[in-house]
mmCIF file of C-alpha atoms and ligand atoms in Angstrom:
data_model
loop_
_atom_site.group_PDB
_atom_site.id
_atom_site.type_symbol
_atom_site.label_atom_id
_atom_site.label_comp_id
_atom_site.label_asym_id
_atom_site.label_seq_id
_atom_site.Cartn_x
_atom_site.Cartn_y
_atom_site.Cartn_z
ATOM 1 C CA UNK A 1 2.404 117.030 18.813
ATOM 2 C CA UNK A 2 1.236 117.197 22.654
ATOM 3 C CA UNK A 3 5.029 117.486 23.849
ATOM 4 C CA UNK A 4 6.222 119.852 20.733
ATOM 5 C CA UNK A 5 2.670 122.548 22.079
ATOM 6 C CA UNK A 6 3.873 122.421 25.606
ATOM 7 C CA UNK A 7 7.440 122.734 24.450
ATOM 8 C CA UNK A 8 6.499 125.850 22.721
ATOM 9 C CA UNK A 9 4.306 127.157 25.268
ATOM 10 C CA UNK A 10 7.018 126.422 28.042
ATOM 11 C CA UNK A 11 9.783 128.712 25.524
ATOM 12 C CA UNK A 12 7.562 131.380 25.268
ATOM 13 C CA UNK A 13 6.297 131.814 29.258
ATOM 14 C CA UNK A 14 10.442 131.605 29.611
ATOM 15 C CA UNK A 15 11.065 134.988 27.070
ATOM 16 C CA UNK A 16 7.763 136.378 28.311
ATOM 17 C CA UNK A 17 9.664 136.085 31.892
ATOM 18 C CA UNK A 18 11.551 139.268 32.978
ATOM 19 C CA UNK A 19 15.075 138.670 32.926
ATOM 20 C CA UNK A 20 15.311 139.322 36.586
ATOM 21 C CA UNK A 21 12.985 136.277 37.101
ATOM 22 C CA UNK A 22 15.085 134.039 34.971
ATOM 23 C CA UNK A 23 18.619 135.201 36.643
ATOM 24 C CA UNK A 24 19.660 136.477 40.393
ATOM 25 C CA UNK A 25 20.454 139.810 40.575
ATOM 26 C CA UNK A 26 23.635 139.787 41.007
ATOM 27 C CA UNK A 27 24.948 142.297 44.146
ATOM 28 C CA UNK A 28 28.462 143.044 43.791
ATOM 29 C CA UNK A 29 29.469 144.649 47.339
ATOM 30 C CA UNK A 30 33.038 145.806 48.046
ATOM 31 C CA UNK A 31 34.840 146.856 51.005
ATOM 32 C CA UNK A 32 38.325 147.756 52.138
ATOM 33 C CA UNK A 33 38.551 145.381 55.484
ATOM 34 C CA UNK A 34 39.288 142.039 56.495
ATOM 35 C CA UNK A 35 36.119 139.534 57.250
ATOM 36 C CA UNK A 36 36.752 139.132 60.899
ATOM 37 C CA UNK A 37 36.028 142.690 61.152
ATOM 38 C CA UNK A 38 32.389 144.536 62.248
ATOM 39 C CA UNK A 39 32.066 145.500 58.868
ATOM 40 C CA UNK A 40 33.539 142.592 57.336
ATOM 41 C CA UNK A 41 31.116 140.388 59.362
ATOM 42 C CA UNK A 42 27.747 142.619 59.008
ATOM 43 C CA UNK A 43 28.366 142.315 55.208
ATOM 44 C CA UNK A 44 28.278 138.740 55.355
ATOM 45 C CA UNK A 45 25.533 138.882 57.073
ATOM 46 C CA UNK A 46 23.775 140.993 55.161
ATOM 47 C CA UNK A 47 24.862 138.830 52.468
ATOM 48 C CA UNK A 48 22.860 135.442 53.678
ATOM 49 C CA UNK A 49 20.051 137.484 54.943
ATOM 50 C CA UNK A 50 19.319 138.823 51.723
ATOM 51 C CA UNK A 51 19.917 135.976 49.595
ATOM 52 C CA UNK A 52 17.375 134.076 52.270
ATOM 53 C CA UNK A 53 14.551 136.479 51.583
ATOM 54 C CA UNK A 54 14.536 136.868 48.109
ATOM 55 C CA UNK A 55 14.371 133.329 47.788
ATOM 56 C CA UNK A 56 17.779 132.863 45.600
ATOM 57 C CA UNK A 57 16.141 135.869 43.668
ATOM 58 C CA UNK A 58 19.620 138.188 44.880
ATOM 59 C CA UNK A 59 22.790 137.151 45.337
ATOM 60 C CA UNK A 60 25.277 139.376 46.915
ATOM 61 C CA UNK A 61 28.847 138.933 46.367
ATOM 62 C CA UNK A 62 30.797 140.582 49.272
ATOM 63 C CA UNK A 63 34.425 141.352 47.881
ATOM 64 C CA UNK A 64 36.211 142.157 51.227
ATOM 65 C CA UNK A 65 40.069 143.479 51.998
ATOM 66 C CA UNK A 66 40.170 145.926 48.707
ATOM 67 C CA UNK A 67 40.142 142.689 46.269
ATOM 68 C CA UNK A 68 37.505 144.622 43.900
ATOM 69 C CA UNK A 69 38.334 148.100 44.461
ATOM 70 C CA UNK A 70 40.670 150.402 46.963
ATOM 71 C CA UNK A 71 40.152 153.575 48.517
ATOM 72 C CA UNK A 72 40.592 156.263 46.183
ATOM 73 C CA UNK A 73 38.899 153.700 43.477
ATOM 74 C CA UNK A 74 35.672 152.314 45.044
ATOM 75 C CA UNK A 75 33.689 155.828 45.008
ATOM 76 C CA UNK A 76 34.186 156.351 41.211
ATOM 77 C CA UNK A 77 33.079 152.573 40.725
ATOM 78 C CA UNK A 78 30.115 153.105 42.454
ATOM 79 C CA UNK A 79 29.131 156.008 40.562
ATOM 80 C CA UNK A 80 29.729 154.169 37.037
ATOM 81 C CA UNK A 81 27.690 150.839 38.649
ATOM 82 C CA UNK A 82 30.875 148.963 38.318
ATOM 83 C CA UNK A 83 30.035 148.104 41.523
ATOM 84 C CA UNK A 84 27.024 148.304 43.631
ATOM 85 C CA UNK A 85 26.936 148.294 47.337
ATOM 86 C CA UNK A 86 30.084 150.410 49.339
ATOM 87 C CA UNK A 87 30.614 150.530 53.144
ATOM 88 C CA UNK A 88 33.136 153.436 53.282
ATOM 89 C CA UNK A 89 34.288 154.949 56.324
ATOM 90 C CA UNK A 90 32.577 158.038 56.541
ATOM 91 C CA UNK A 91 35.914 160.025 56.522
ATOM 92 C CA UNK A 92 35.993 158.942 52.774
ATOM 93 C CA UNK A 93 33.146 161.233 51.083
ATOM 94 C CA UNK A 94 35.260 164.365 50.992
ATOM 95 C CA UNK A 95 36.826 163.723 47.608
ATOM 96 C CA UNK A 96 33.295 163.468 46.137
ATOM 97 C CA UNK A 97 32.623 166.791 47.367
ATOM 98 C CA UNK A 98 30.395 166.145 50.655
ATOM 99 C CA UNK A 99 32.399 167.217 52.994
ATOM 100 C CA UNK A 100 29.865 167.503 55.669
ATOM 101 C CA UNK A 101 30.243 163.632 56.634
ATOM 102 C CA UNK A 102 33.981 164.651 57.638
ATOM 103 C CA UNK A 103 32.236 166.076 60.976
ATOM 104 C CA UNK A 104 32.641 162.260 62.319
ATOM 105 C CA UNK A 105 36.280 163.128 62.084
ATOM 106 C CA UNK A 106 35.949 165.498 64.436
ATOM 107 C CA UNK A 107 38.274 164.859 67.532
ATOM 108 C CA UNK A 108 36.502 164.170 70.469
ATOM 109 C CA UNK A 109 33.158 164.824 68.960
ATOM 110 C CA UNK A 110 31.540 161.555 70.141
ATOM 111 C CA UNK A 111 31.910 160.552 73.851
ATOM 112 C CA UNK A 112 30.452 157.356 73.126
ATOM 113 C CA UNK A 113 28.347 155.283 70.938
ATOM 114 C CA UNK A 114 25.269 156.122 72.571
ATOM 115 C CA UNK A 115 26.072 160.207 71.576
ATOM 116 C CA UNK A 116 27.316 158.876 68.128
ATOM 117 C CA UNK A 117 24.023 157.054 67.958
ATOM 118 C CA UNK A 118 21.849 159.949 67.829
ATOM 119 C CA UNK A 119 23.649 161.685 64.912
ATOM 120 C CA UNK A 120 23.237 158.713 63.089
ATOM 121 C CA UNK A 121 20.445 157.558 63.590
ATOM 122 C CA UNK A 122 18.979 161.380 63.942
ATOM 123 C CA UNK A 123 17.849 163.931 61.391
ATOM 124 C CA UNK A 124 21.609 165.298 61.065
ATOM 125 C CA UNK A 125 22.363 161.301 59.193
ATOM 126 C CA UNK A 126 19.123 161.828 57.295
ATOM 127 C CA UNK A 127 20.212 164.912 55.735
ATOM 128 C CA UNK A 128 23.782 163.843 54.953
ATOM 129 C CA UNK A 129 22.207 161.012 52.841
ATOM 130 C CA UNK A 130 20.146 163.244 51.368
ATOM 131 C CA UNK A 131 22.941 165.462 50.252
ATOM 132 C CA UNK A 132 24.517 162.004 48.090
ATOM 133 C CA UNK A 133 21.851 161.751 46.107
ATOM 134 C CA UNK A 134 22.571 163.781 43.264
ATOM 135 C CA UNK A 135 26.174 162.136 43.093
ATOM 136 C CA UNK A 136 23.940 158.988 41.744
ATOM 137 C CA UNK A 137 24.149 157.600 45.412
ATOM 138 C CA UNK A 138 21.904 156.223 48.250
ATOM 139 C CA UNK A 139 22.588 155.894 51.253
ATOM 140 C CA UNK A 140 21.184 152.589 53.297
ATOM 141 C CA UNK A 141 22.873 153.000 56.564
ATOM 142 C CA UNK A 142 25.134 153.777 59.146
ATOM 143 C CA UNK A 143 27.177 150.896 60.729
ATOM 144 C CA UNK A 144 29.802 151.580 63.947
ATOM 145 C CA UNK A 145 33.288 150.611 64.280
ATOM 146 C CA UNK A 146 34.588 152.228 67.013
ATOM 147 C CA UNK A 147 37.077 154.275 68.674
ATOM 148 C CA UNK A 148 40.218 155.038 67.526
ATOM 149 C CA UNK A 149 43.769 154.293 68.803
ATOM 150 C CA UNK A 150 47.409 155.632 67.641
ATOM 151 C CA UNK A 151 50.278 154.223 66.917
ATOM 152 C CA UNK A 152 54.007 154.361 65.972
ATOM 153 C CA UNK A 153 57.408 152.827 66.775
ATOM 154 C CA UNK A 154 58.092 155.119 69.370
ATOM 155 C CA UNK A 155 55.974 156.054 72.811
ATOM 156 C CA UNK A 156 53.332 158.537 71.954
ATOM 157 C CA UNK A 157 51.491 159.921 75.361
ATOM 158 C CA UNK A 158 51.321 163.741 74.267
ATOM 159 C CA UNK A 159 51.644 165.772 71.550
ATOM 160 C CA UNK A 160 54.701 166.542 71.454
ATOM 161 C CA UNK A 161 55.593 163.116 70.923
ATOM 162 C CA UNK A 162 53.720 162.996 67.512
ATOM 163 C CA UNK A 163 56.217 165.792 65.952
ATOM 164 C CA UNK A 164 57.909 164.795 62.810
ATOM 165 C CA UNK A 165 56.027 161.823 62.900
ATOM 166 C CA UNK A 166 54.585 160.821 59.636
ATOM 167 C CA UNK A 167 51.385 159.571 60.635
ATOM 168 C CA UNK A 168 48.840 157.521 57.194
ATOM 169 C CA UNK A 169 45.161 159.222 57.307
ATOM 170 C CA UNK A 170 42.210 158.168 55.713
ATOM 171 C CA UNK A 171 41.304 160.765 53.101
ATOM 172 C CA UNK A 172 39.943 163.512 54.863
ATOM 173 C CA UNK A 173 40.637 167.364 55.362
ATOM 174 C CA UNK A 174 39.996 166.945 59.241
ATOM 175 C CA UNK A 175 42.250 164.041 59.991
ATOM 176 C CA UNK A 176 44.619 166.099 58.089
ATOM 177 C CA UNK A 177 44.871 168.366 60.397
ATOM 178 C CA UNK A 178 44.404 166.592 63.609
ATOM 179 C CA UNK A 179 47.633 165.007 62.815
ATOM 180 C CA UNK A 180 49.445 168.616 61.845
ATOM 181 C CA UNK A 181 47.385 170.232 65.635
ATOM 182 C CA UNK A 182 49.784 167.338 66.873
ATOM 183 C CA UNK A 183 52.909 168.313 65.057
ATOM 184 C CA UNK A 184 52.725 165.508 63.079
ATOM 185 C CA UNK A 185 52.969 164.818 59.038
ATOM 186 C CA UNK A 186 49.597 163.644 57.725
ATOM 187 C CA UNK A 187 50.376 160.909 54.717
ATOM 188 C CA UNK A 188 47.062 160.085 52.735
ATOM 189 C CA UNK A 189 47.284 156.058 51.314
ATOM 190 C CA UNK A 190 44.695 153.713 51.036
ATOM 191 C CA UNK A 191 43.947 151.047 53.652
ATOM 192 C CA UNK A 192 45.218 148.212 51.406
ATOM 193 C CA UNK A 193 48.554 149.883 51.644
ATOM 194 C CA UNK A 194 49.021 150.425 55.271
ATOM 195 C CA UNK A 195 50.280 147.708 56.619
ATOM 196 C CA UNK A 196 53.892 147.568 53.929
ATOM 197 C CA UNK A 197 54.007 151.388 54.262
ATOM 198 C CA UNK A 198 54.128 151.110 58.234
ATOM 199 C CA UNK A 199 56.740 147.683 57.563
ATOM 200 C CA UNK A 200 59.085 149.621 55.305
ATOM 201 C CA UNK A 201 58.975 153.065 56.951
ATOM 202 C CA UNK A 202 56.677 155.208 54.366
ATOM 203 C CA UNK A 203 55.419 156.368 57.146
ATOM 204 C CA UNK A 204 55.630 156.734 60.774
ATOM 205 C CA UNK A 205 52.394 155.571 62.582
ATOM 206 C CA UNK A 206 48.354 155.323 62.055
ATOM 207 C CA UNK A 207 45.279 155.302 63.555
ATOM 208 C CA UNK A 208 42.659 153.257 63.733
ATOM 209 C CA UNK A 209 40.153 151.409 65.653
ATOM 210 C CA UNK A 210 41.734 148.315 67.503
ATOM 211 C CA UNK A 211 39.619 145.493 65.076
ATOM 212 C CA UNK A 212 41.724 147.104 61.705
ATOM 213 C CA UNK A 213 44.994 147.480 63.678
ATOM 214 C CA UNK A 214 44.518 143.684 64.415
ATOM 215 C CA UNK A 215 43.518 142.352 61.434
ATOM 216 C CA UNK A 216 45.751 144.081 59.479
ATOM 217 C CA UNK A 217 48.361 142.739 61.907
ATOM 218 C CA UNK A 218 50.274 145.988 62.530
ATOM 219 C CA UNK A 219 51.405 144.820 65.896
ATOM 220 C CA UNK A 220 53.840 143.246 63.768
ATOM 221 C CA UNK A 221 55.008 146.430 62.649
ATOM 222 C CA UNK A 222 54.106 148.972 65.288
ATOM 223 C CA UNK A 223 55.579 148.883 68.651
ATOM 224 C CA UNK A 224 53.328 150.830 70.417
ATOM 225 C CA UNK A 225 49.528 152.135 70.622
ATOM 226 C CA UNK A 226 48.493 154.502 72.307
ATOM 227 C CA UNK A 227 44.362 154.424 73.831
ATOM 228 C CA UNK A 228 43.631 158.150 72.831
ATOM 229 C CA UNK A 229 40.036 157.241 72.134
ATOM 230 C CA UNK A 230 40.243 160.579 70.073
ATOM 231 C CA UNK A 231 38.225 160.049 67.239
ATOM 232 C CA UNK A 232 35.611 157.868 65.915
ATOM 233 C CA UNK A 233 35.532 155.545 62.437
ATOM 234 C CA UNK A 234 32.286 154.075 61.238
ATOM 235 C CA UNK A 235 30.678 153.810 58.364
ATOM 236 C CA UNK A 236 27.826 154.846 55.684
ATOM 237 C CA UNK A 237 26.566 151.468 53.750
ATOM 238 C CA UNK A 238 25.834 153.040 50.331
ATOM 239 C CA UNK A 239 24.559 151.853 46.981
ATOM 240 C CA UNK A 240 24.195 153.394 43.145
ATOM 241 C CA UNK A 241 21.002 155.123 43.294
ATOM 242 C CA UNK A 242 20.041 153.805 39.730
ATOM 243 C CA UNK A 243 20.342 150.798 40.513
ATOM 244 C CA UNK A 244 18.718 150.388 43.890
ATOM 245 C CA UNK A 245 15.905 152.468 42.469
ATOM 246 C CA UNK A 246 15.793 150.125 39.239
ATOM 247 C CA UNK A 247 15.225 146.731 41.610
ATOM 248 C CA UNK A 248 11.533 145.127 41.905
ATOM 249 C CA UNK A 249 9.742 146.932 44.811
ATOM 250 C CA UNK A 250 9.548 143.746 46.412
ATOM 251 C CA UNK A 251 12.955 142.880 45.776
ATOM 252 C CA UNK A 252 14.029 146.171 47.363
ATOM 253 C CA UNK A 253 11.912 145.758 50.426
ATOM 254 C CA UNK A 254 13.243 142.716 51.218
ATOM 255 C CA UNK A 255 16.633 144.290 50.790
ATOM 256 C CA UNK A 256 15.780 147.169 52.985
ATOM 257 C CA UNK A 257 14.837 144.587 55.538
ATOM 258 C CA UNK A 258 17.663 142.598 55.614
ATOM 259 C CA UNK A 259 19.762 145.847 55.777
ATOM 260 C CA UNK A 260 17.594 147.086 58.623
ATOM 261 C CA UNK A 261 18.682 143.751 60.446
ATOM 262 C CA UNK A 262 22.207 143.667 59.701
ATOM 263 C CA UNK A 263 22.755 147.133 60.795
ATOM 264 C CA UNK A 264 21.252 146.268 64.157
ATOM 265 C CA UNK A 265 24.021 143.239 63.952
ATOM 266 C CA UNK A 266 26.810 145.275 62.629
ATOM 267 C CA UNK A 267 25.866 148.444 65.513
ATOM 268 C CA UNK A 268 25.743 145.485 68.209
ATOM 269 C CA UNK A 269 29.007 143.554 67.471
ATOM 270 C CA UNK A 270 30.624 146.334 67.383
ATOM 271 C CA UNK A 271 32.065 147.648 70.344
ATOM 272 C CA UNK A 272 33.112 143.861 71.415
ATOM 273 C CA UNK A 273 34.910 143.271 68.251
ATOM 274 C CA UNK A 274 37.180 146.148 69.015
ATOM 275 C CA UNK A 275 37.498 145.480 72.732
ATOM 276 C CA UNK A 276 38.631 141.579 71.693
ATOM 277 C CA UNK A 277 41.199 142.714 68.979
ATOM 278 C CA UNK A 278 42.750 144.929 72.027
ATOM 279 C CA UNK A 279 43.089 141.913 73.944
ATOM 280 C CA UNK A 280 44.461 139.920 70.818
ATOM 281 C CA UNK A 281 47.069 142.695 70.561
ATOM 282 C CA UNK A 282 48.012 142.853 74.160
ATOM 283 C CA UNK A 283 48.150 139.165 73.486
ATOM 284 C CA UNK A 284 50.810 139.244 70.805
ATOM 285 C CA UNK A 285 53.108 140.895 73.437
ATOM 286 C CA UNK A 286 54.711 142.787 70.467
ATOM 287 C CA UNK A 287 52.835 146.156 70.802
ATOM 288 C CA UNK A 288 52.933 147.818 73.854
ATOM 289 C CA UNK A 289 49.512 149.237 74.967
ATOM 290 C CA UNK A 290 49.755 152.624 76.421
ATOM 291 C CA UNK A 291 46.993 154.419 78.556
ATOM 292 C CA UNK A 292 47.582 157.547 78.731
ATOM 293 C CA UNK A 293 47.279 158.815 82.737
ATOM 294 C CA UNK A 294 44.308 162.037 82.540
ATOM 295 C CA UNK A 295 47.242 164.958 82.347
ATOM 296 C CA UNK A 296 48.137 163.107 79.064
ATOM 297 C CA UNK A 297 44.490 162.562 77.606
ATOM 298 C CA UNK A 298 43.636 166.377 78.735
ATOM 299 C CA UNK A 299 46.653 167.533 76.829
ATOM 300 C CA UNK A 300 45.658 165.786 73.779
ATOM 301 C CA UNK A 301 42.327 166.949 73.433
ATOM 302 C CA UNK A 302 43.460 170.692 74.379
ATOM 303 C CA UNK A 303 45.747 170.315 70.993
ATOM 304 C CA UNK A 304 43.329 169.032 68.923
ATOM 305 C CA UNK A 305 40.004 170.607 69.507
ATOM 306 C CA UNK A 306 41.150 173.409 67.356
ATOM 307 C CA UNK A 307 40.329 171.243 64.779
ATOM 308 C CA UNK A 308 36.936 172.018 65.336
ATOM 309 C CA UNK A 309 36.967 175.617 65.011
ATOM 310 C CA UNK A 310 39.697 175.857 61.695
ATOM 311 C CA UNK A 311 36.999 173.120 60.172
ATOM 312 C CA UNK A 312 33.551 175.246 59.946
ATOM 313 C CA UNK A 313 34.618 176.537 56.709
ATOM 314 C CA UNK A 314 34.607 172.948 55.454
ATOM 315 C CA UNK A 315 32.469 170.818 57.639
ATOM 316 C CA UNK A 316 29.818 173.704 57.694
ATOM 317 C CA UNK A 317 28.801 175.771 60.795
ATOM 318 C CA UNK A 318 25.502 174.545 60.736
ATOM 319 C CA UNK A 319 26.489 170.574 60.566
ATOM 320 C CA UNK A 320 29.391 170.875 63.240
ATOM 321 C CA UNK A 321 26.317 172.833 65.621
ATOM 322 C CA UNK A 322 23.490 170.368 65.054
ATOM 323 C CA UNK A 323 25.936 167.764 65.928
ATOM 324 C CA UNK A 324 26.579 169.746 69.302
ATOM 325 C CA UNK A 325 23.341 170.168 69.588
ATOM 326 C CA UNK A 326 22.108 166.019 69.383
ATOM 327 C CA UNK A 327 25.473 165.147 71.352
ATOM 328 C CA UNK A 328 25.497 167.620 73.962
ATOM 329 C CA UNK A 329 29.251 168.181 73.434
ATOM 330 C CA UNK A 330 30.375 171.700 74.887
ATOM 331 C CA UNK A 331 33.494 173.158 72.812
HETATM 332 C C1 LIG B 1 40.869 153.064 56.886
HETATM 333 O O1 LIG B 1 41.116 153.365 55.724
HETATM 334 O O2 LIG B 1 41.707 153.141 57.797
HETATM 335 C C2 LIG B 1 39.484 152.565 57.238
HETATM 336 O O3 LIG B 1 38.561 153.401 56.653
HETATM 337 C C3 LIG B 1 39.282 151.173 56.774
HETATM 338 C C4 LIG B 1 37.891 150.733 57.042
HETATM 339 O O4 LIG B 1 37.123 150.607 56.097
HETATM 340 O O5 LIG B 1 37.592 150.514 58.223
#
């Protein structure tokens, strides 16, 4: 009779329970990249820092290298909570119609981390967040990748190399035409599809920061890359707003915490990551790693900082000059 009380009593505590004390909240977090990436790593360890603080309360399952969702997919998934947590590059929030984050595409914008650090990290990253909220988004953070390099079969030192070259973007209005200021043929694709488009001639060439040309292993299909430094790729760690909002407070905190940390893991690693997959590629001996002499780099950026100007419509006047303004950058 004893037992068959506290049986009873044990059942109804266990309905009484909310069913987020009963079960982990399942995380589902998806990115394009492979794991020995910046990204790829900070996610796992935002992963076991979360997990850790909620006390088994969370659990985030990272789905790396487009297994979940591609580009062109991921954003919509988001937005429907078929997924939760995104790190897209921040050249990929044009098709949902905030184009202002396209002014990281900008060539030559960013000298360095340091300048791309105080954008970021500034009032000008605030507001872009801001602006995703009422496409049923939040954004958590801004984690670096790096700078980017170029690539094709042939050598590519100036600009006049790049013509007729069909060169894969990311999906964005300004890479678009930083590859046509070049005489080039911009080819949107999705990450996932790089690598065969690039082995069976689709296109042409890329760009990319040194850790994704690695990982993807397109030295095995590019013969040579070019250090333009021209452009920056990073990212904006995102999550559906409903949901984030709908967590425990104290679940969230925690959360905010551990993202807090693995940004500063994610910013740090960063740079090194992308300096040792240069020296992986050199390594390979199958790409050959051009640096281009200052003639060469000065003729680049005198082709492509029209960008700049043909993007105000787009990027907004206002975004491309507060950026200028945090960065010092003179046009
Ligand atoms: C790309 O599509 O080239 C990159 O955005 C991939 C990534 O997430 O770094």
């Amino acid at each position: 009779m004893r037992f068959a009380n506290l049986a009873i009593a044990a059942l109804t505590l266990a309905f009484a329970l909310p069913a987020y004390a009963q079960q982990p909240t399942i995380i589902k977090f998806s990115h394009v990249v492979a794991l020995d990436t910046p990204k790829g790593k900070a996610a796992e360890y935002f992963k076991k820092l979360a997990e850790e603080r909620t006390k088994g309360r969370v659990k985030v399952e990272v789905y790396p290298n487009s297994q979940l969702f591609k580009d062109g997919e991921e954003m919509e998934a988001l937005q429907l909570g078929s997924v939760h947590m995104l790190a897209p590059s921040l050249a990929k929030f044009g098709p949902l119609g905030v184009r202002e984050f396209e002014v990281f595409d900008l060539p030559y914008i960013f000298d360095d981390y340091n300048e791309l650090h105080k954008v970021t990290q500034g009032p000008v990253g605030a507001a872009l967040f801001k602006k995703l909220e009422s496409k049923g988004i939040v954004g958590l953070a801004y984690w670096d990748n790096g700078f980017k390099v170029m690539s094709a079969n042939k050598s590519i030192r100036v600009p006049a190399d790049y013509k007729g070259l069909k060169m894969r973007i990311q999906s964005s209005k300004v890479l678009g035409d930083e590859i046509k200021a070049l005489g080039g043929i911009p080819q949107v694709m999705s990450f996932s599809e790089v690598y065969q488009s690039l082995q069976t001639g689709v296109v042409d060439g890329t760009e990319n920061p040194p850790s994704n040309f690695y990982t993807q292993k397109m030295q095995e299909v590019q013969k040579y890359l070019a250090l333009t430094d021209h452009g920056y790729l990073g990212y904006a760690v995102i999550a559906n707003k409903k949901f984030w909002d709908g967590l425990p407070a104290d679940i969230r905190t925690a959360l905010e915490g551990a993202m807090k940390d693995a940004t500063k893991f994610a910013n740090d690693i960063a740079k090194k990551e992308n300096d040792d997959a240069l020296e992986a590629v050199r390594k390979t001996g199958k790409t050959q790693i051009l640096t281009l002499t200052a003639d060469e780099k000065a003729a680049m950026k005198k082709a492509l900082i029209v960008v700049h100007k043909d993007n105000e419509g787009r990027v907004g006047k206002d975004t491309i000059a507060e950026v200028y303004r945090e960065t010092g950058f003179k046009p």
